[in-house]
mmCIF file of C-alpha atoms in Angstrom:
data_model
loop_
_atom_site.group_PDB
_atom_site.id
_atom_site.type_symbol
_atom_site.label_atom_id
_atom_site.label_comp_id
_atom_site.label_asym_id
_atom_site.label_seq_id
_atom_site.Cartn_x
_atom_site.Cartn_y
_atom_site.Cartn_z
ATOM 1 C CA MET M 251 -64.024 250.597 5.208
ATOM 2 C CA LYS M 252 -65.870 250.922 1.907
ATOM 3 C CA LYS M 253 -69.487 249.806 1.669
ATOM 4 C CA ILE M 254 -70.766 247.172 -0.759
ATOM 5 C CA VAL M 255 -74.508 246.685 -1.124
ATOM 6 C CA ILE M 256 -75.525 243.454 -2.828
ATOM 7 C CA LEU M 257 -79.019 242.835 -4.198
ATOM 8 C CA THR M 258 -79.750 239.172 -4.878
ATOM 9 C CA GLY M 259 -82.617 237.417 -6.601
ATOM 10 C CA ALA M 260 -83.672 233.869 -7.448
ATOM 11 C CA GLY M 261 -80.626 233.293 -9.656
ATOM 12 C CA MET M 262 -78.446 233.483 -6.547
ATOM 13 C CA SER M 263 -79.793 230.175 -5.244
ATOM 14 C CA VAL M 264 -80.307 228.235 -8.481
ATOM 15 C CA GLU M 265 -76.869 226.588 -8.206
ATOM 16 C CA SER M 266 -77.909 225.299 -4.786
ATOM 17 C CA GLY M 267 -80.752 223.400 -6.423
ATOM 18 C CA LEU M 268 -83.641 225.705 -5.542
ATOM 19 C CA LYS M 269 -86.210 226.363 -8.242
ATOM 20 C CA THR M 270 -86.977 229.902 -9.211
ATOM 21 C CA PHE M 271 -90.608 230.961 -9.029
ATOM 22 C CA ARG M 272 -90.972 232.643 -12.395
ATOM 23 C CA ASP M 273 -88.936 230.550 -14.826
ATOM 24 C CA ALA M 274 -90.299 227.665 -16.866
ATOM 25 C CA ASP M 275 -91.105 224.781 -14.528
ATOM 26 C CA GLY M 276 -90.792 227.191 -11.611
ATOM 27 C CA LEU M 277 -92.909 226.831 -8.507
ATOM 28 C CA TRP M 278 -95.679 229.054 -9.859
ATOM 29 C CA GLU M 279 -96.104 226.599 -12.743
ATOM 30 C CA ASN M 280 -97.248 223.927 -10.295
ATOM 31 C CA TYR M 281 -99.132 225.933 -7.668
ATOM 32 C CA PRO M 282 -101.563 228.799 -8.376
ATOM 33 C CA VAL M 283 -100.144 232.078 -7.087
ATOM 34 C CA SER M 284 -103.617 233.184 -6.079
ATOM 35 C CA LYS M 285 -103.959 230.215 -3.732
ATOM 36 C CA VAL M 286 -100.543 230.164 -2.035
ATOM 37 C CA ALA M 287 -99.115 233.666 -2.213
ATOM 38 C CA THR M 288 -101.923 236.152 -1.682
ATOM 39 C CA HIS M 289 -103.798 237.380 1.374
ATOM 40 C CA GLU M 290 -107.044 236.214 -0.228
ATOM 41 C CA GLY M 291 -105.610 232.736 -0.704
ATOM 42 C CA TRP M 292 -104.601 232.634 2.954
ATOM 43 C CA VAL M 293 -108.022 233.758 4.152
ATOM 44 C CA ASN M 294 -109.839 231.313 1.876
ATOM 45 C CA ASP M 295 -107.779 228.244 2.752
ATOM 46 C CA PRO M 296 -105.100 228.718 5.429
ATOM 47 C CA ALA M 297 -104.620 224.954 5.691
ATOM 48 C CA TYR M 298 -103.645 224.704 1.998
ATOM 49 C CA VAL M 299 -101.219 227.620 2.332
ATOM 50 C CA THR M 300 -99.716 226.188 5.523
ATOM 51 C CA GLU M 301 -99.117 222.825 3.874
ATOM 52 C CA PHE M 302 -97.574 224.481 0.788
ATOM 53 C CA TYR M 303 -94.976 226.299 2.883
ATOM 54 C CA ASN M 304 -94.395 223.188 5.003
ATOM 55 C CA MET M 305 -93.530 221.448 1.725
ATOM 56 C CA LEU M 306 -91.160 224.244 0.698
ATOM 57 C CA ARG M 307 -89.396 224.171 4.060
ATOM 58 C CA LYS M 308 -88.900 220.418 3.908
ATOM 59 C CA LYS M 309 -87.352 220.830 0.458
ATOM 60 C CA ASN M 310 -85.195 223.687 1.726
ATOM 61 C CA VAL M 311 -83.778 221.687 4.631
ATOM 62 C CA GLY M 312 -80.440 220.235 3.607
ATOM 63 C CA VAL M 313 -79.912 222.664 0.721
ATOM 64 C CA LYS M 314 -76.398 224.079 0.941
ATOM 65 C CA PRO M 315 -75.087 227.520 0.024
ATOM 66 C CA ASN M 316 -73.198 227.585 -3.247
ATOM 67 C CA GLU M 317 -69.822 229.158 -3.952
ATOM 68 C CA GLY M 318 -71.552 232.415 -4.838
ATOM 69 C CA HIS M 319 -73.114 232.642 -1.376
ATOM 70 C CA ARG M 320 -69.765 231.843 0.231
ATOM 71 C CA LEU M 321 -67.948 234.502 -1.775
ATOM 72 C CA VAL M 322 -70.587 237.109 -0.893
ATOM 73 C CA ALA M 323 -69.963 236.283 2.770
ATOM 74 C CA LYS M 324 -66.186 236.407 2.248
ATOM 75 C CA LEU M 325 -66.462 240.004 1.031
ATOM 76 C CA GLU M 326 -67.020 240.943 4.689
ATOM 77 C CA ASN M 327 -63.280 240.417 5.215
ATOM 78 C CA TYR M 328 -62.636 243.395 2.963
ATOM 79 C CA TYR M 329 -65.753 245.580 2.946
ATOM 80 C CA ASP M 330 -68.730 246.647 5.011
ATOM 81 C CA VAL M 331 -71.332 244.456 3.307
ATOM 82 C CA THR M 332 -75.117 244.593 3.328
ATOM 83 C CA VAL M 333 -77.030 241.909 1.439
ATOM 84 C CA ILE M 334 -80.538 242.789 0.290
ATOM 85 C CA THR M 335 -82.263 239.672 -0.962
ATOM 86 C CA GLN M 336 -85.538 238.974 -2.710
ATOM 87 C CA ASN M 337 -85.104 235.311 -1.763
ATOM 88 C CA VAL M 338 -86.902 233.743 1.172
ATOM 89 C CA ASP M 339 -84.257 231.068 1.792
ATOM 90 C CA ASN M 340 -81.609 231.517 4.499
ATOM 91 C CA LEU M 341 -78.591 230.505 2.411
ATOM 92 C CA HIS M 342 -76.841 233.873 2.795
ATOM 93 C CA GLU M 343 -76.957 233.502 6.563
ATOM 94 C CA VAL M 344 -75.860 229.867 6.457
ATOM 95 C CA ALA M 345 -72.914 230.898 4.263
ATOM 96 C CA GLY M 346 -71.840 233.441 6.871
ATOM 97 C CA SER M 347 -73.294 236.796 5.822
ATOM 98 C CA HIS M 348 -74.112 238.839 8.911
ATOM 99 C CA HIS M 349 -76.219 241.730 7.607
ATOM 100 C CA VAL M 350 -79.053 240.427 5.434
ATOM 101 C CA ILE M 351 -82.275 242.281 4.652
ATOM 102 C CA HIS M 352 -85.064 239.992 3.405
ATOM 103 C CA LEU M 353 -87.453 241.984 1.231
ATOM 104 C CA HIS M 354 -89.986 239.205 0.706
ATOM 105 C CA GLY M 355 -89.872 237.496 4.082
ATOM 106 C CA GLU M 356 -88.186 234.381 5.416
ATOM 107 C CA LEU M 357 -89.295 230.837 4.682
ATOM 108 C CA MET M 358 -88.054 229.408 7.973
ATOM 109 C CA LYS M 359 -90.111 231.863 10.035
ATOM 110 C CA VAL M 360 -93.812 232.049 10.882
ATOM 111 C CA CYS M 361 -95.720 234.939 12.374
ATOM 112 C CA SER M 362 -99.041 236.343 13.509
ATOM 113 C CA SER M 363 -101.655 236.606 10.771
ATOM 114 C CA ILE M 364 -102.989 239.784 12.400
ATOM 115 C CA ASP M 365 -99.641 241.623 12.438
ATOM 116 C CA PRO M 366 -96.905 239.717 10.602
ATOM 117 C CA TYR M 367 -94.217 242.147 11.767
ATOM 118 C CA ASP M 368 -94.991 242.035 15.481
ATOM 119 C CA SER M 369 -91.660 240.648 16.678
ATOM 120 C CA ARG M 370 -93.275 239.117 19.765
ATOM 121 C CA TYR M 371 -94.977 236.494 17.629
ATOM 122 C CA ILE M 372 -92.349 235.758 15.000
ATOM 123 C CA GLN M 373 -91.014 232.240 15.432
ATOM 124 C CA GLU M 374 -88.036 230.677 13.669
ATOM 125 C CA LEU M 375 -88.436 227.042 12.706
ATOM 126 C CA THR M 376 -85.552 224.587 12.743
ATOM 127 C CA ALA M 377 -84.230 222.093 10.227
ATOM 128 C CA ASP M 378 -85.288 219.334 12.623
ATOM 129 C CA ASN M 379 -88.826 220.659 12.873
ATOM 130 C CA PRO M 380 -89.684 222.714 9.754
ATOM 131 C CA GLU M 381 -93.417 222.046 9.687
ATOM 132 C CA VAL M 382 -96.285 223.947 11.293
ATOM 133 C CA PRO M 383 -99.298 221.820 12.196
ATOM 134 C CA VAL M 384 -102.421 223.155 10.502
ATOM 135 C CA GLY M 385 -104.355 225.332 12.938
ATOM 136 C CA THR M 386 -101.384 226.321 15.133
ATOM 137 C CA LYS M 387 -101.891 229.748 16.687
ATOM 138 C CA ALA M 388 -99.553 232.612 17.462
ATOM 139 C CA GLY M 389 -99.328 234.180 20.914
ATOM 140 C CA ASP M 390 -101.985 236.754 19.983
ATOM 141 C CA GLY M 391 -104.523 234.028 19.196
ATOM 142 C CA SER M 392 -104.377 234.363 15.426
ATOM 143 C CA LEU M 393 -103.310 231.551 13.124
ATOM 144 C CA LEU M 394 -99.573 231.277 12.513
ATOM 145 C CA ARG M 395 -98.921 232.206 8.898
ATOM 146 C CA PRO M 396 -95.749 232.044 6.822
ATOM 147 C CA HIS M 397 -93.494 235.057 7.380
ATOM 148 C CA ILE M 398 -93.702 235.781 3.662
ATOM 149 C CA VAL M 399 -94.723 238.980 1.896
ATOM 150 C CA PHE M 400 -97.690 237.909 -0.194
ATOM 151 C CA PHE M 401 -98.432 239.482 -3.567
ATOM 152 C CA ASN M 402 -99.991 242.947 -3.270
ATOM 153 C CA GLU M 403 -98.908 243.285 0.364
ATOM 154 C CA ALA M 404 -96.643 246.133 1.436
ATOM 155 C CA VAL M 405 -92.899 245.450 1.532
ATOM 156 C CA PRO M 406 -91.909 246.894 4.925
ATOM 157 C CA MET M 407 -88.182 246.243 4.498
ATOM 158 C CA ILE M 408 -87.918 248.286 1.301
ATOM 159 C CA GLU M 409 -87.256 251.512 3.215
ATOM 160 C CA PRO M 410 -84.336 250.120 5.258
ATOM 161 C CA ALA M 411 -83.012 248.603 2.018
ATOM 162 C CA ALA M 412 -83.223 251.968 0.239
ATOM 163 C CA ARG M 413 -81.310 253.623 3.079
ATOM 164 C CA GLU M 414 -78.567 251.023 2.712
ATOM 165 C CA ALA M 415 -78.451 251.538 -1.066
ATOM 166 C CA MET M 416 -77.863 255.262 -0.547
ATOM 167 C CA THR M 417 -74.669 254.508 1.387
ATOM 168 C CA ALA M 418 -73.114 252.199 -1.220
ATOM 169 C CA ASP M 419 -69.621 252.732 -2.563
ATOM 170 C CA ILE M 420 -70.162 249.701 -4.814
ATOM 171 C CA PHE M 421 -73.517 248.166 -5.789
ATOM 172 C CA VAL M 422 -73.716 244.551 -6.936
ATOM 173 C CA VAL M 423 -76.784 242.832 -8.402
ATOM 174 C CA ILE M 424 -76.827 239.025 -8.618
ATOM 175 C CA GLY M 425 -79.393 236.776 -10.245
ATOM 176 C CA THR M 426 -82.341 239.089 -10.682
ATOM 177 C CA SER M 427 -83.944 240.491 -13.809
ATOM 178 C CA LEU M 428 -84.458 243.921 -12.231
ATOM 179 C CA VAL M 429 -88.003 244.093 -13.550
ATOM 180 C CA VAL M 430 -89.777 243.246 -10.260
ATOM 181 C CA TYR M 431 -90.596 246.333 -8.230
ATOM 182 C CA PRO M 432 -90.074 247.688 -5.662
ATOM 183 C CA ALA M 433 -86.750 245.794 -5.464
ATOM 184 C CA ALA M 434 -85.712 246.868 -8.967
ATOM 185 C CA GLY M 435 -85.951 250.503 -7.913
ATOM 186 C CA LEU M 436 -83.221 250.101 -5.283
ATOM 187 C CA LEU M 437 -80.521 250.572 -7.901
ATOM 188 C CA HIS M 438 -81.677 254.140 -8.384
ATOM 189 C CA TYR M 439 -80.941 254.955 -4.744
ATOM 190 C CA ALA M 440 -77.236 254.249 -5.204
ATOM 191 C CA PRO M 441 -75.048 257.379 -5.404
ATOM 192 C CA ALA M 442 -74.494 258.708 -8.915
ATOM 193 C CA ASN M 443 -70.783 257.872 -8.897
ATOM 194 C CA CYS M 444 -71.276 254.369 -7.476
ATOM 195 C CA PRO M 445 -70.010 251.579 -9.768
ATOM 196 C CA VAL M 446 -72.652 248.925 -10.428
ATOM 197 C CA TYR M 447 -71.916 245.295 -11.299
ATOM 198 C CA LEU M 448 -74.666 243.002 -12.585
ATOM 199 C CA ILE M 449 -73.968 239.266 -12.349
ATOM 200 C CA ASP M 450 -76.425 237.307 -14.476
ATOM 201 C CA PRO M 451 -75.878 234.918 -17.402
ATOM 202 C CA ALA M 452 -78.913 236.219 -19.276
ATOM 203 C CA ASP M 453 -79.392 239.398 -21.224
ATOM 204 C CA VAL M 454 -81.177 241.966 -19.091
ATOM 205 C CA SER M 455 -83.626 244.251 -20.839
ATOM 206 C CA ALA M 456 -84.096 246.732 -18.006
ATOM 207 C CA SER M 457 -82.838 250.232 -18.730
ATOM 208 C CA PHE M 458 -80.681 252.067 -16.233
ATOM 209 C CA SER M 459 -79.843 255.674 -15.697
ATOM 210 C CA LYS M 460 -76.287 254.817 -14.682
ATOM 211 C CA GLY M 461 -73.652 252.637 -16.303
ATOM 212 C CA VAL M 462 -73.656 248.968 -15.357
ATOM 213 C CA THR M 463 -70.862 246.434 -15.832
ATOM 214 C CA HIS M 464 -72.641 243.219 -16.844
ATOM 215 C CA ILE M 465 -70.796 240.029 -15.879
ATOM 216 C CA LYS M 466 -72.646 237.427 -17.938
ATOM 217 C CA LYS M 467 -72.055 234.470 -15.645
ATOM 218 C CA GLY M 468 -73.910 232.570 -12.946
ATOM 219 C CA ALA M 469 -73.619 233.513 -9.296
ATOM 220 C CA SER M 470 -70.501 231.513 -8.421
ATOM 221 C CA GLU M 471 -68.444 232.222 -11.545
ATOM 222 C CA GLY M 472 -69.674 235.797 -11.565
ATOM 223 C CA MET M 473 -68.535 236.364 -7.984
ATOM 224 C CA LYS M 474 -65.121 234.938 -8.864
ATOM 225 C CA GLU M 475 -64.939 237.456 -11.712
ATOM 226 C CA LEU M 476 -65.952 240.257 -9.348
ATOM 227 C CA PHE M 477 -63.185 239.258 -6.942
ATOM 228 C CA LYS M 478 -60.697 239.629 -9.803
ATOM 229 C CA ILE M 479 -62.085 243.070 -10.654
ATOM 230 C CA LEU M 480 -61.831 244.118 -7.005
ATOM 231 C CA LYS M 481 -58.348 242.569 -6.807
ATOM 232 C CA ILE M 482 -59.287 240.153 -4.024
ATOM 233 C CA GLU M 483 -57.914 236.623 -3.755
ATOM 234 C CA ASN M 484 -60.766 234.096 -3.632
#
């Protein structure tokens, strides 16, 4: 079975009603990055950071995958599919994708603030109970923090993602500008003869060393177009 690797960004979830972080009126417009998405912000005011992510989770609860998410999941009927996402929502999983690598963490999880990747202390929150009371501690005695990769922190999942990219027979990019590293660099790990499809309605200024077929549509319509190209009924 051929392998498809799909890299998704904020544009993947826009049709589901989730704001992007970087666009006009995005989340960073309303909350200072330095306060809610950096290690220094966490250390200075963990209560503020905890409440910010509680707010995001409450907004995320009830958000449904869009047709693009569903079609990405449907590809598993025809290909070996790995999804690498820059998004912290769980809409790929809800839509039915089984192999998802989250580069920037997962909104519905919390973890130790001493070692965020110690699996013993990672907890998954539920739609019924998406909030963490301020001051709640992990099993190691540290404060529970969002399982999110803050700015300037290492991205531990980038190496597994790069290994997946190296095995791609087809590489698909959906809803990301490909200017945010290290995620943008994943395209360069794809084999030289690997066809690349970019689904994004906007012009993309990034330069690539290999040819890219740009499908200038949103996630859902773009995935429908990709299904036609791959000769799959959707």
